[in-house]
């Protein structure tokens, strides 16, 4: 027996595909949306479509942006000789929240994982190598997570860069495993960055 209108079912199903949203939450969100003024729902739908349509990889650091170059790469106030390599844009945001890092970033969009069939060419490593050829970089800080994949990726990058004579460093461990840097407080992140060691 159908309890809801077909459209509501469809909406619930779509919402339920989002990470962290189970059947129950999807139902709650659907009811909430149905009780909103039509304009509010249109604004939400419009924002979703516009963001998805316009957001792309920054030409330089590969983070997600709606312009050719992200605000960090465009800024005149960053130390361009320093590049921090992170797994994803959320990690970048976490380091930005510390407000203490003045260098640039490079976003890999993943980590090397032989178990999952993710090789070096599946993440944005080629783009990093290209940048290092074109820009005068003094140090590359590898801030991938402390998971097995994060460490594997760090070692791989370090071996790739070392012959080029660039200083390669690794953030101090102490950053919890799992890569969810979003939930780590700024002080811990800043300490991990300050405590980095050369590889
Ligand atoms: Zn950028």
PDB file of C-alpha atoms and ligand atoms in Angstrom:
ATOM      1  CA  UNK A   1       0.000   0.000   0.000  1.00  0.00           C
ATOM      2  CA  UNK A   2       1.203   3.466  -0.832  1.00  0.00           C
ATOM      3  CA  UNK A   3       1.362   5.794   2.130  1.00  0.00           C
ATOM      4  CA  UNK A   4       2.590   8.888   0.383  1.00  0.00           C
ATOM      5  CA  UNK A   5       2.069  10.543  -2.938  1.00  0.00           C
ATOM      6  CA  UNK A   6       4.367   9.221  -5.611  1.00  0.00           C
ATOM      7  CA  UNK A   7       6.188  12.539  -5.839  1.00  0.00           C
ATOM      8  CA  UNK A   8       6.901  12.546  -2.151  1.00  0.00           C
ATOM      9  CA  UNK A   9       8.183   8.994  -2.400  1.00  0.00           C
ATOM     10  CA  UNK A  10      10.468  10.049  -5.243  1.00  0.00           C
ATOM     11  CA  UNK A  11      11.782  12.994  -3.250  1.00  0.00           C
ATOM     12  CA  UNK A  12      12.376  10.807  -0.208  1.00  0.00           C
ATOM     13  CA  UNK A  13      14.256   8.344  -2.340  1.00  0.00           C
ATOM     14  CA  UNK A  14      16.522  11.058  -3.783  1.00  0.00           C
ATOM     15  CA  UNK A  15      17.206  12.578  -0.361  1.00  0.00           C
ATOM     16  CA  UNK A  16      17.893   9.118   1.029  1.00  0.00           C
ATOM     17  CA  UNK A  17      20.771   8.702  -1.435  1.00  0.00           C
ATOM     18  CA  UNK A  18      22.703  11.512   0.267  1.00  0.00           C
ATOM     19  CA  UNK A  19      25.454  10.494   2.697  1.00  0.00           C
ATOM     20  CA  UNK A  20      24.352  10.316   6.296  1.00  0.00           C
ATOM     21  CA  UNK A  21      20.663  10.518   5.436  1.00  0.00           C
ATOM     22  CA  UNK A  22      18.691   7.404   6.274  1.00  0.00           C
ATOM     23  CA  UNK A  23      15.095   6.623   5.432  1.00  0.00           C
ATOM     24  CA  UNK A  24      13.816   8.359   8.556  1.00  0.00           C
ATOM     25  CA  UNK A  25      15.688  11.613   7.985  1.00  0.00           C
ATOM     26  CA  UNK A  26      14.699  11.587   4.324  1.00  0.00           C
ATOM     27  CA  UNK A  27      11.081  11.376   5.421  1.00  0.00           C
ATOM     28  CA  UNK A  28      11.496  14.211   7.898  1.00  0.00           C
ATOM     29  CA  UNK A  29      13.187  16.416   5.316  1.00  0.00           C
ATOM     30  CA  UNK A  30      10.472  15.683   2.778  1.00  0.00           C
ATOM     31  CA  UNK A  31       7.720  16.720   5.202  1.00  0.00           C
ATOM     32  CA  UNK A  32       9.674  19.803   6.128  1.00  0.00           C
ATOM     33  CA  UNK A  33      10.060  20.798   2.471  1.00  0.00           C
ATOM     34  CA  UNK A  34       6.377  20.230   1.749  1.00  0.00           C
ATOM     35  CA  UNK A  35       5.532  22.685   4.509  1.00  0.00           C
ATOM     36  CA  UNK A  36       7.816  25.392   3.170  1.00  0.00           C
ATOM     37  CA  UNK A  37       6.656  28.203   0.858  1.00  0.00           C
ATOM     38  CA  UNK A  38       7.155  27.275  -2.761  1.00  0.00           C
ATOM     39  CA  UNK A  39       9.765  30.038  -3.205  1.00  0.00           C
ATOM     40  CA  UNK A  40      11.943  28.598  -0.474  1.00  0.00           C
ATOM     41  CA  UNK A  41      11.998  25.202  -2.160  1.00  0.00           C
ATOM     42  CA  UNK A  42      12.699  26.819  -5.520  1.00  0.00           C
ATOM     43  CA  UNK A  43      15.641  28.685  -3.988  1.00  0.00           C
ATOM     44  CA  UNK A  44      17.030  25.401  -2.633  1.00  0.00           C
ATOM     45  CA  UNK A  45      16.589  23.575  -5.935  1.00  0.00           C
ATOM     46  CA  UNK A  46      18.108  26.516  -7.821  1.00  0.00           C
ATOM     47  CA  UNK A  47      21.138  26.613  -5.529  1.00  0.00           C
ATOM     48  CA  UNK A  48      21.678  22.867  -6.001  1.00  0.00           C
ATOM     49  CA  UNK A  49      21.522  23.020  -9.769  1.00  0.00           C
ATOM     50  CA  UNK A  50      23.614  26.191 -10.072  1.00  0.00           C
ATOM     51  CA  UNK A  51      26.338  24.897  -7.773  1.00  0.00           C
ATOM     52  CA  UNK A  52      26.567  21.576  -9.559  1.00  0.00           C
ATOM     53  CA  UNK A  53      26.630  23.267 -12.954  1.00  0.00           C
ATOM     54  CA  UNK A  54      29.254  25.884 -12.149  1.00  0.00           C
ATOM     55  CA  UNK A  55      31.527  24.237  -9.643  1.00  0.00           C
ATOM     56  CA  UNK A  56      34.669  22.765 -11.153  1.00  0.00           C
ATOM     57  CA  UNK A  57      38.288  22.041 -10.291  1.00  0.00           C
ATOM     58  CA  UNK A  58      40.541  25.066  -9.765  1.00  0.00           C
ATOM     59  CA  UNK A  59      42.957  25.214 -12.694  1.00  0.00           C
ATOM     60  CA  UNK A  60      45.864  25.418 -10.276  1.00  0.00           C
ATOM     61  CA  UNK A  61      45.174  23.520  -7.039  1.00  0.00           C
ATOM     62  CA  UNK A  62      42.219  21.324  -8.154  1.00  0.00           C
ATOM     63  CA  UNK A  63      39.968  22.306  -5.265  1.00  0.00           C
ATOM     64  CA  UNK A  64      36.306  22.875  -6.033  1.00  0.00           C
ATOM     65  CA  UNK A  65      35.497  26.413  -7.102  1.00  0.00           C
ATOM     66  CA  UNK A  66      33.045  28.266  -9.321  1.00  0.00           C
ATOM     67  CA  UNK A  67      35.801  30.246 -10.998  1.00  0.00           C
ATOM     68  CA  UNK A  68      38.800  29.299 -13.062  1.00  0.00           C
ATOM     69  CA  UNK A  69      41.092  29.946 -10.104  1.00  0.00           C
ATOM     70  CA  UNK A  70      39.957  29.517  -6.508  1.00  0.00           C
ATOM     71  CA  UNK A  71      40.202  32.470  -4.079  1.00  0.00           C
ATOM     72  CA  UNK A  72      43.307  31.002  -2.414  1.00  0.00           C
ATOM     73  CA  UNK A  73      45.229  30.605  -5.668  1.00  0.00           C
ATOM     74  CA  UNK A  74      44.108  34.100  -6.705  1.00  0.00           C
ATOM     75  CA  UNK A  75      45.142  35.740  -3.441  1.00  0.00           C
ATOM     76  CA  UNK A  76      48.205  38.008  -3.275  1.00  0.00           C
ATOM     77  CA  UNK A  77      48.674  37.275   0.410  1.00  0.00           C
ATOM     78  CA  UNK A  78      49.723  33.645   0.223  1.00  0.00           C
ATOM     79  CA  UNK A  79      53.211  32.186   0.323  1.00  0.00           C
ATOM     80  CA  UNK A  80      53.435  30.647  -3.133  1.00  0.00           C
ATOM     81  CA  UNK A  81      56.580  28.701  -2.338  1.00  0.00           C
ATOM     82  CA  UNK A  82      54.675  26.405   0.005  1.00  0.00           C
ATOM     83  CA  UNK A  83      52.172  23.771  -1.151  1.00  0.00           C
ATOM     84  CA  UNK A  84      50.157  21.595   1.202  1.00  0.00           C
ATOM     85  CA  UNK A  85      48.858  18.409  -0.382  1.00  0.00           C
ATOM     86  CA  UNK A  86      45.454  17.334   0.986  1.00  0.00           C
ATOM     87  CA  UNK A  87      43.048  14.529   0.139  1.00  0.00           C
ATOM     88  CA  UNK A  88      39.928  16.578  -0.515  1.00  0.00           C
ATOM     89  CA  UNK A  89      38.428  20.087  -0.401  1.00  0.00           C
ATOM     90  CA  UNK A  90      37.012  19.451   3.082  1.00  0.00           C
ATOM     91  CA  UNK A  91      40.520  18.922   4.415  1.00  0.00           C
ATOM     92  CA  UNK A  92      41.582  22.162   2.756  1.00  0.00           C
ATOM     93  CA  UNK A  93      38.695  23.915   4.493  1.00  0.00           C
ATOM     94  CA  UNK A  94      39.731  22.431   7.834  1.00  0.00           C
ATOM     95  CA  UNK A  95      43.283  23.810   7.490  1.00  0.00           C
ATOM     96  CA  UNK A  96      41.919  27.157   6.349  1.00  0.00           C
ATOM     97  CA  UNK A  97      39.843  27.343   9.504  1.00  0.00           C
ATOM     98  CA  UNK A  98      43.027  27.306  11.591  1.00  0.00           C
ATOM     99  CA  UNK A  99      43.756  30.683   9.998  1.00  0.00           C
ATOM    100  CA  UNK A 100      47.464  30.007  10.476  1.00  0.00           C
ATOM    101  CA  UNK A 101      48.528  28.477   7.183  1.00  0.00           C
ATOM    102  CA  UNK A 102      49.613  30.999   4.579  1.00  0.00           C
ATOM    103  CA  UNK A 103      50.766  28.745   1.763  1.00  0.00           C
ATOM    104  CA  UNK A 104      48.870  27.255  -1.174  1.00  0.00           C
ATOM    105  CA  UNK A 105      47.226  23.824  -1.445  1.00  0.00           C
ATOM    106  CA  UNK A 106      46.964  20.947  -3.830  1.00  0.00           C
ATOM    107  CA  UNK A 107      43.853  18.752  -3.653  1.00  0.00           C
ATOM    108  CA  UNK A 108      44.335  15.132  -4.731  1.00  0.00           C
ATOM    109  CA  UNK A 109      40.659  14.092  -4.656  1.00  0.00           C
ATOM    110  CA  UNK A 110      41.511  10.741  -3.155  1.00  0.00           C
ATOM    111  CA  UNK A 111      44.418   8.606  -2.030  1.00  0.00           C
ATOM    112  CA  UNK A 112      46.261   5.719  -3.578  1.00  0.00           C
ATOM    113  CA  UNK A 113      44.578   2.479  -2.563  1.00  0.00           C
ATOM    114  CA  UNK A 114      45.721  -0.734  -4.237  1.00  0.00           C
ATOM    115  CA  UNK A 115      42.935  -2.597  -2.406  1.00  0.00           C
ATOM    116  CA  UNK A 116      40.293  -0.407  -4.038  1.00  0.00           C
ATOM    117  CA  UNK A 117      42.093  -0.263  -7.358  1.00  0.00           C
ATOM    118  CA  UNK A 118      42.951   3.431  -7.010  1.00  0.00           C
ATOM    119  CA  UNK A 119      46.352   4.075  -8.548  1.00  0.00           C
ATOM    120  CA  UNK A 120      48.516   7.216  -8.792  1.00  0.00           C
ATOM    121  CA  UNK A 121      46.915   8.186 -12.100  1.00  0.00           C
ATOM    122  CA  UNK A 122      43.444   8.164 -10.519  1.00  0.00           C
ATOM    123  CA  UNK A 123      44.204  11.100  -8.228  1.00  0.00           C
ATOM    124  CA  UNK A 124      45.374  14.617  -9.142  1.00  0.00           C
ATOM    125  CA  UNK A 125      49.083  13.876  -8.988  1.00  0.00           C
ATOM    126  CA  UNK A 126      49.933  14.739 -12.559  1.00  0.00           C
ATOM    127  CA  UNK A 127      48.567  18.227 -11.916  1.00  0.00           C
ATOM    128  CA  UNK A 128      50.818  18.550  -8.873  1.00  0.00           C
ATOM    129  CA  UNK A 129      53.905  17.534 -10.852  1.00  0.00           C
ATOM    130  CA  UNK A 130      53.000  20.036 -13.533  1.00  0.00           C
ATOM    131  CA  UNK A 131      52.680  22.812 -10.962  1.00  0.00           C
ATOM    132  CA  UNK A 132      56.064  22.011  -9.504  1.00  0.00           C
ATOM    133  CA  UNK A 133      57.617  22.367 -12.939  1.00  0.00           C
ATOM    134  CA  UNK A 134      56.059  25.756 -13.485  1.00  0.00           C
ATOM    135  CA  UNK A 135      56.248  27.351 -10.050  1.00  0.00           C
ATOM    136  CA  UNK A 136      59.150  28.056  -7.731  1.00  0.00           C
ATOM    137  CA  UNK A 137      58.166  25.824  -4.825  1.00  0.00           C
ATOM    138  CA  UNK A 138      60.388  25.486  -1.763  1.00  0.00           C
ATOM    139  CA  UNK A 139      58.439  22.951   0.259  1.00  0.00           C
ATOM    140  CA  UNK A 140      55.628  20.441  -0.279  1.00  0.00           C
ATOM    141  CA  UNK A 141      53.799  19.492   2.917  1.00  0.00           C
ATOM    142  CA  UNK A 142      51.970  16.193   2.627  1.00  0.00           C
ATOM    143  CA  UNK A 143      48.830  16.298   4.757  1.00  0.00           C
ATOM    144  CA  UNK A 144      47.072  13.126   3.648  1.00  0.00           C
ATOM    145  CA  UNK A 145      45.414  11.189   6.497  1.00  0.00           C
ATOM    146  CA  UNK A 146      47.214   8.747   8.748  1.00  0.00           C
ATOM    147  CA  UNK A 147      45.368   5.766   7.270  1.00  0.00           C
ATOM    148  CA  UNK A 148      47.329   3.096   5.417  1.00  0.00           C
ATOM    149  CA  UNK A 149      46.260   4.703   2.129  1.00  0.00           C
ATOM    150  CA  UNK A 150      47.209   8.164   3.352  1.00  0.00           C
ATOM    151  CA  UNK A 151      50.673   6.949   4.351  1.00  0.00           C
ATOM    152  CA  UNK A 152      51.130   5.042   1.089  1.00  0.00           C
ATOM    153  CA  UNK A 153      50.226   8.168  -0.844  1.00  0.00           C
ATOM    154  CA  UNK A 154      52.611  10.286   1.233  1.00  0.00           C
ATOM    155  CA  UNK A 155      55.499   7.879   0.578  1.00  0.00           C
ATOM    156  CA  UNK A 156      54.706   7.733  -3.109  1.00  0.00           C
ATOM    157  CA  UNK A 157      54.677  11.511  -3.477  1.00  0.00           C
ATOM    158  CA  UNK A 158      57.821  11.896  -1.447  1.00  0.00           C
ATOM    159  CA  UNK A 159      59.697   9.445  -3.667  1.00  0.00           C
ATOM    160  CA  UNK A 160      58.371  11.206  -6.718  1.00  0.00           C
ATOM    161  CA  UNK A 161      59.471  14.662  -5.600  1.00  0.00           C
ATOM    162  CA  UNK A 162      62.755  14.026  -3.866  1.00  0.00           C
ATOM    163  CA  UNK A 163      64.907  13.746  -6.974  1.00  0.00           C
ATOM    164  CA  UNK A 164      63.698  17.245  -7.891  1.00  0.00           C
ATOM    165  CA  UNK A 165      65.374  18.680  -4.812  1.00  0.00           C
ATOM    166  CA  UNK A 166      62.182  20.046  -3.271  1.00  0.00           C
ATOM    167  CA  UNK A 167      61.845  19.768   0.501  1.00  0.00           C
ATOM    168  CA  UNK A 168      59.088  17.269   1.233  1.00  0.00           C
ATOM    169  CA  UNK A 169      57.562  17.175   4.693  1.00  0.00           C
ATOM    170  CA  UNK A 170      54.799  15.244   6.417  1.00  0.00           C
ATOM    171  CA  UNK A 171      52.393  16.620   9.015  1.00  0.00           C
ATOM    172  CA  UNK A 172      52.949  15.245  12.504  1.00  0.00           C
ATOM    173  CA  UNK A 173      50.880  12.229  13.395  1.00  0.00           C
ATOM    174  CA  UNK A 174      48.289  12.775  16.055  1.00  0.00           C
ATOM    175  CA  UNK A 175      45.671  13.640  13.529  1.00  0.00           C
ATOM    176  CA  UNK A 176      43.100  10.902  14.089  1.00  0.00           C
ATOM    177  CA  UNK A 177      42.737   8.184  11.494  1.00  0.00           C
ATOM    178  CA  UNK A 178      39.767   8.384   9.163  1.00  0.00           C
ATOM    179  CA  UNK A 179      40.502  11.560   7.364  1.00  0.00           C
ATOM    180  CA  UNK A 180      37.588  13.503   8.735  1.00  0.00           C
ATOM    181  CA  UNK A 181      39.635  16.583   9.420  1.00  0.00           C
ATOM    182  CA  UNK A 182      36.434  18.581   9.537  1.00  0.00           C
ATOM    183  CA  UNK A 183      35.798  17.417  13.057  1.00  0.00           C
ATOM    184  CA  UNK A 184      39.279  18.027  14.421  1.00  0.00           C
ATOM    185  CA  UNK A 185      39.780  21.209  16.344  1.00  0.00           C
ATOM    186  CA  UNK A 186      41.953  23.918  14.851  1.00  0.00           C
ATOM    187  CA  UNK A 187      44.645  23.722  17.537  1.00  0.00           C
ATOM    188  CA  UNK A 188      45.276  20.019  16.886  1.00  0.00           C
ATOM    189  CA  UNK A 189      45.506  20.642  13.156  1.00  0.00           C
ATOM    190  CA  UNK A 190      47.814  23.579  13.640  1.00  0.00           C
ATOM    191  CA  UNK A 191      50.082  21.523  15.914  1.00  0.00           C
ATOM    192  CA  UNK A 192      50.203  18.736  13.319  1.00  0.00           C
ATOM    193  CA  UNK A 193      51.254  21.300  10.751  1.00  0.00           C
ATOM    194  CA  UNK A 194      53.843  22.977  12.990  1.00  0.00           C
ATOM    195  CA  UNK A 195      55.251  19.602  14.009  1.00  0.00           C
ATOM    196  CA  UNK A 196      55.812  18.431  10.447  1.00  0.00           C
ATOM    197  CA  UNK A 197      59.043  16.638   9.688  1.00  0.00           C
ATOM    198  CA  UNK A 198      61.074  16.251   6.530  1.00  0.00           C
ATOM    199  CA  UNK A 199      60.605  12.965   4.670  1.00  0.00           C
TER     200      UNK A 199
HETATM  201 ZN1  LIG B   1      43.159  26.900  -6.378  1.00  0.00          ZN
END
